[in-house]
Coordinates of C-alpha atoms in Angstrom, one line a residue:
X165 CA -50.1 13.2 7.6
X166 CA -48.4 11.2 4.9
X167 CA -46.9 8.1 6.5
X168 CA -43.2 7.2 5.7
X169 CA -41.9 3.9 6.9
X170 CA -38.1 3.9 7.5
X171 CA -36.5 0.4 8.0
X172 CA -33.0 0.0 9.4
X173 CA -33.5 3.3 11.1
X174 CA -30.7 2.8 13.7
X175 CA -28.0 2.9 10.9
X176 CA -26.3 5.9 9.4
X177 CA -28.9 6.8 6.8
X178 CA -31.8 6.1 9.2
X179 CA -30.3 8.3 11.8
X180 CA -29.8 11.1 9.3
X181 CA -33.4 10.8 8.3
X182 CA -34.4 11.1 12.0
X183 CA -32.4 14.3 12.1
X184 CA -34.2 16.0 9.2
X185 CA -37.7 14.5 9.8
X186 CA -38.8 17.6 11.7
X187 CA -38.3 19.7 8.5
X188 CA -41.3 17.8 7.0
X189 CA -44.3 18.4 9.2
X190 CA -46.7 17.0 6.6
X191 CA -45.1 13.6 6.9
X192 CA -45.4 11.1 9.7
X193 CA -42.3 9.0 10.0
X194 CA -42.4 5.4 11.3
X195 CA -38.8 4.7 12.3
X196 CA -38.2 1.0 12.7
X197 CA -35.4 -1.4 13.2
X198 CA -35.4 -5.2 13.8
X199 CA -37.0 -4.8 17.2
X200 CA -40.0 -3.0 15.7
X201 CA -40.2 -4.8 12.4
X202 CA -38.4 -7.9 11.3
X203 CA -38.2 -7.4 7.5
X204 CA -36.9 -11.0 7.0
X205 CA -40.4 -12.2 8.1
X206 CA -42.7 -11.8 5.1
X207 CA -45.9 -12.3 7.2
X208 CA -44.8 -9.7 9.7
X209 CA -44.0 -7.2 6.9
X210 CA -47.5 -7.6 5.3
X211 CA -49.2 -7.2 8.7
X212 CA -47.2 -4.0 9.4
X213 CA -48.0 -2.5 6.0
X214 CA -51.7 -3.4 6.4
X215 CA -51.7 -1.8 9.9
X216 CA -49.9 1.5 9.0
X217 CA -50.4 1.7 5.2
X218 CA -47.3 3.8 4.5
X219 CA -47.3 5.9 1.4
X220 CA -43.5 5.5 1.2
X221 CA -41.0 3.0 2.5
X222 CA -37.3 3.9 2.7
X223 CA -35.4 0.7 3.1
X224 CA -32.2 1.6 4.9
X225 CA -31.8 -1.9 6.4
X226 CA -28.8 -3.9 5.1
X227 CA -26.1 -6.3 5.9
X228 CA -23.1 -4.0 5.4
X229 CA -20.1 -6.0 6.9
X230 CA -18.4 -6.4 3.5
X231 CA -15.6 -8.7 4.6
X232 CA -17.6 -10.7 7.1
X233 CA -20.2 -11.4 4.4
X234 CA -17.7 -13.7 2.7
X235 CA -18.1 -16.2 5.6
X236 CA -21.7 -15.2 6.4
X237 CA -23.3 -15.5 3.0
X238 CA -26.7 -16.8 4.2
X239 CA -27.3 -13.9 6.5
X240 CA -26.1 -11.4 3.9
X241 CA -28.5 -12.7 1.3
X242 CA -31.3 -12.9 3.8
X243 CA -31.0 -9.2 4.8
X244 CA -29.9 -7.8 1.4
X245 CA -32.1 -9.8 -0.9
X246 CA -34.9 -11.8 0.7
X247 CA -35.9 -9.0 3.2
X248 CA -35.8 -6.4 0.4
X249 CA -38.2 -8.7 -1.7
X250 CA -40.5 -8.9 1.3
X251 CA -40.7 -5.1 1.4
X252 CA -41.2 -4.8 -2.3
X253 CA -44.0 -7.4 -2.3
X254 CA -45.8 -5.6 0.5
X255 CA -45.3 -2.2 -1.2
X256 CA -46.8 -3.6 -4.3
X257 CA -49.9 -4.9 -2.5
X258 CA -50.5 -1.7 -0.5
X259 CA -49.6 0.8 -3.2
X260 CA -46.5 2.0 -1.2
X261 CA -43.6 3.7 -3.0
X262 CA -40.5 1.7 -2.1
X263 CA -37.1 3.5 -2.1
X264 CA -34.4 0.8 -1.8
X265 CA -30.8 1.7 -1.0
X266 CA -28.1 -0.2 -2.9
X267 CA -24.4 0.1 -3.6
X268 CA -21.5 0.7 -6.0
X269 CA -20.3 -2.8 -5.1
X270 CA -22.6 -4.2 -7.8
X271 CA -19.9 -3.2 -10.2
X272 CA -16.5 -4.8 -10.7
X273 CA -14.6 -1.6 -10.9
X274 CA -12.8 -2.3 -14.1
X275 CA -14.1 0.7 -16.1
X276 CA -12.1 3.9 -16.5
X277 CA -15.1 6.3 -16.5
X278 CA -18.0 6.7 -14.1
X279 CA -20.6 3.9 -14.2
X280 CA -24.1 4.6 -15.6
X281 CA -27.2 3.0 -14.2
X282 CA -27.5 0.5 -17.1
X283 CA -23.9 -0.5 -17.2
X284 CA -23.1 -4.2 -16.8
X285 CA -23.1 -5.4 -13.2
X286 CA -20.5 -7.9 -12.1
X287 CA -20.0 -7.9 -8.3
X288 CA -16.7 -9.2 -7.0
X289 CA -17.8 -10.3 -3.5
X290 CA -20.7 -11.8 -1.5
X291 CA -21.9 -8.4 -0.3
X292 CA -22.1 -7.0 -3.8
X293 CA -23.8 -10.2 -5.1
X294 CA -26.4 -10.0 -2.3
X295 CA -27.1 -6.4 -2.9
X296 CA -27.5 -7.0 -6.7
X297 CA -29.8 -9.9 -5.9
X298 CA -31.8 -7.5 -3.7
X299 CA -32.1 -5.0 -6.6
X300 CA -33.3 -7.7 -8.9
X301 CA -35.9 -9.1 -6.4
X302 CA -37.2 -5.6 -5.6
X303 CA -37.9 -4.9 -9.3
X304 CA -39.4 -8.3 -9.9
X305 CA -41.7 -8.1 -6.9
X306 CA -42.5 -4.4 -7.6
X307 CA -41.5 -2.8 -10.8
X308 CA -42.4 0.6 -9.3
X309 CA -39.4 0.4 -6.9
X310 CA -36.9 3.2 -7.0
X311 CA -33.4 2.0 -6.3
X312 CA -30.7 4.4 -5.1
X313 CA -27.1 3.1 -5.5
X314 CA -24.6 4.9 -3.2
X315 CA -21.0 4.6 -2.1
X316 CA -18.6 5.0 0.7
X317 CA -21.3 6.2 3.2
X318 CA -20.2 8.1 6.3
X319 CA -21.8 10.2 9.0
X320 CA -21.5 11.1 12.7
X321 CA -23.3 7.9 13.5
X322 CA -22.2 4.3 13.9
X323 CA -18.9 2.9 12.5
X324 CA -17.5 4.3 9.2
X325 CA -14.3 5.3 7.5
X326 CA -14.2 8.9 8.8
X327 CA -14.6 7.9 12.4
X328 CA -12.1 5.1 12.0
X329 CA -9.5 7.5 10.6
X330 CA -10.1 9.9 13.4
X331 CA -9.6 7.2 16.0
X332 CA -6.4 5.9 14.3
X333 CA -5.2 9.5 13.8
X334 CA -5.2 10.0 17.6
X335 CA -3.6 6.6 18.3
X336 CA -0.9 6.5 15.7
X337 CA 1.7 8.7 14.1
X338 CA 1.5 6.9 10.7
X339 CA -1.0 4.7 8.9
X340 CA -1.1 3.1 5.5
X341 CA -4.2 3.6 3.3
X342 CA -5.0 2.2 -0.1
X343 CA -4.5 4.6 -3.0
X344 CA -5.5 2.4 -5.9
X345 CA -9.2 2.1 -5.1
X346 CA -11.0 5.1 -6.4
X347 CA -14.6 6.1 -5.8
X348 CA -16.7 8.9 -4.2
X349 CA -17.5 9.3 -0.5
X350 CA -21.2 10.0 0.4
X351 CA -22.3 12.0 3.4
X352 CA -25.4 10.2 4.6
X353 CA -27.0 13.6 5.5
X354 CA -26.8 14.6 1.8
X355 CA -28.4 11.3 0.8
X356 CA -31.2 11.7 3.3
X357 CA -31.9 15.2 2.0
X358 CA -31.9 13.8 -1.6
X359 CA -34.4 11.1 -0.6
X360 CA -36.7 13.7 0.9
X361 CA -36.4 15.9 -2.2
X362 CA -37.6 12.9 -4.3
X363 CA -40.5 12.1 -1.9
X364 CA -41.7 15.7 -1.7
X365 CA -41.1 16.6 -5.3
X366 CA -43.2 16.4 -8.4
X367 CA -41.8 13.1 -9.6
X368 CA -42.1 11.0 -6.5
X369 CA -43.7 8.2 -8.5
X370 CA -40.6 7.7 -10.6
X371 CA -39.1 4.2 -10.6
X372 CA -35.9 2.5 -11.7
X373 CA -32.3 2.7 -10.7
X374 CA -30.4 5.9 -9.9
X375 CA -26.9 6.7 -8.7
X376 CA -26.2 9.1 -5.8
X377 CA -22.9 10.0 -4.2
X378 CA -21.3 13.3 -3.5
X379 CA -19.5 15.1 -6.4
X380 CA -15.9 14.6 -7.2
X381 CA -13.7 11.5 -7.0
X382 CA -10.9 10.4 -4.7
X383 CA -9.0 7.4 -3.5
X384 CA -9.2 6.0 0.1
X385 CA -5.8 7.6 0.6
X386 CA -7.1 11.0 -0.5
X387 CA -10.1 10.6 1.7
X388 CA -8.0 9.7 4.7
X389 CA -5.6 12.7 4.2
X390 CA -8.6 15.0 4.1
X391 CA -10.0 13.5 7.3
X392 CA -6.7 14.0 9.1
X393 CA -6.3 17.6 7.8
X394 CA -9.9 18.7 8.7
X395 CA -9.6 17.0 12.1
X396 CA -6.3 18.7 12.9
X397 CA -4.6 15.3 13.4
X398 CA -0.8 15.0 13.0
X399 CA -0.9 11.5 11.7
X400 CA 1.0 10.8 8.4
X401 CA -1.0 8.9 5.8
X402 CA 1.2 6.6 3.7
X403 CA -0.2 5.5 0.3
X404 CA -0.3 1.7 -0.1
X405 CA -1.5 -0.7 -2.8
X406 CA -4.5 -3.1 -2.5
X407 CA -2.0 -6.0 -2.6
X408 CA -0.4 -4.6 0.6
X409 CA -3.7 -4.8 2.5
X410 CA -5.4 -8.1 1.7
X411 CA -9.0 -8.5 2.7
X412 CA -11.4 -11.5 2.6
X413 CA -13.7 -9.6 0.1
X414 CA -12.3 -8.4 -3.3
X415 CA -12.9 -4.7 -4.1
X416 CA -13.0 -2.9 -7.4
X417 CA -10.4 -0.3 -8.3
X418 CA -12.7 2.3 -9.9
X419 CA -16.4 2.5 -8.8
X420 CA -17.2 6.2 -9.4
X421 CA -20.8 6.5 -10.4
X422 CA -22.3 8.9 -13.0
X423 CA -25.1 11.0 -11.3
X424 CA -26.5 12.8 -14.4
X425 CA -29.7 10.8 -14.4
X426 CA -30.7 11.6 -10.8
X427 CA -29.9 15.3 -11.2
X428 CA -31.9 15.6 -14.3
X429 CA -34.9 13.5 -13.1
X430 CA -35.3 15.3 -9.8
X431 CA -33.5 18.6 -10.1
X432 CA -31.2 17.6 -7.2
X433 CA -28.0 19.6 -6.5
X434 CA -25.2 17.5 -5.1
X435 CA -22.3 19.0 -2.9
X436 CA -18.7 18.1 -3.5
X437 CA -17.3 15.4 -1.1
X438 CA -14.8 17.7 0.4
X439 CA -17.4 20.3 1.3
X440 CA -19.6 17.7 2.9
X441 CA -16.8 16.0 4.8
X442 CA -16.0 19.4 6.4
X443 CA -19.6 19.7 7.5
X444 CA -19.7 16.2 8.9
X445 CA -16.4 16.7 10.9
X446 CA -17.8 20.0 12.3
X447 CA -20.9 18.1 13.5
X448 CA -18.7 15.4 15.1
X449 CA -16.6 18.1 16.9
X450 CA -19.8 19.9 18.0
X451 CA -21.3 16.7 19.4
X452 CA -18.1 16.0 21.4
X453 CA -18.2 19.4 23.1
X454 CA -22.0 19.7 23.7

């Protein structure tokens, strides 16, 4: 069996990888979270890699509380940068292919067309700065690292925008959602499938930065309306401006990412966000009744 180490496996992407692991009998998955492997401890990481010698490492671990990061900078950088560097260093020493998950928050959102992988980065908040530092440290420690930037991740697992909208849609008759921040939702299940397509494909040794989200673009308002509609919730969604909903962390107004590079490099087909949202909500409904 080809061993694949998955860090942060209790999160959204890690759980989706658990769901599809059975489709890959030639691969042995090592699903870990902080209780099994503390990736902030460089010695522990090296010991783990030496013991299990993974062929691939998918780093799903991250500090993702965007607003909280503004007052918790040390922990954000520890998990998003230092820990990523520990994995990259170990991956380099043990010839492991590291796939590191990053974010659209590395951009300032001031462009008017989708961001390319080599566009100028200029994060607006601590979370984005810590993730950008993680990218830089990964590529410094191990230039063979493959970095996947994604955006607006959601799934049936954990806390995310879709589940929050469903909860609010049941509790309230009207909510306000920001319409002047535009991006693309990403169904974690689609990202998990894309990662496995990369690992099992002909070009699994490819390195560098790639963008992955679902196809299409929308605002948070559009996304919320779609959630309410597909969930059969009679909650009116009112469009509001960013200035009407101040948050500790600044956010960009346009962070759509161009995905031409990943599609051409790996032959990946990416579903539209509306199609994937429908599938996710169907899964959530199924899980509630079974």
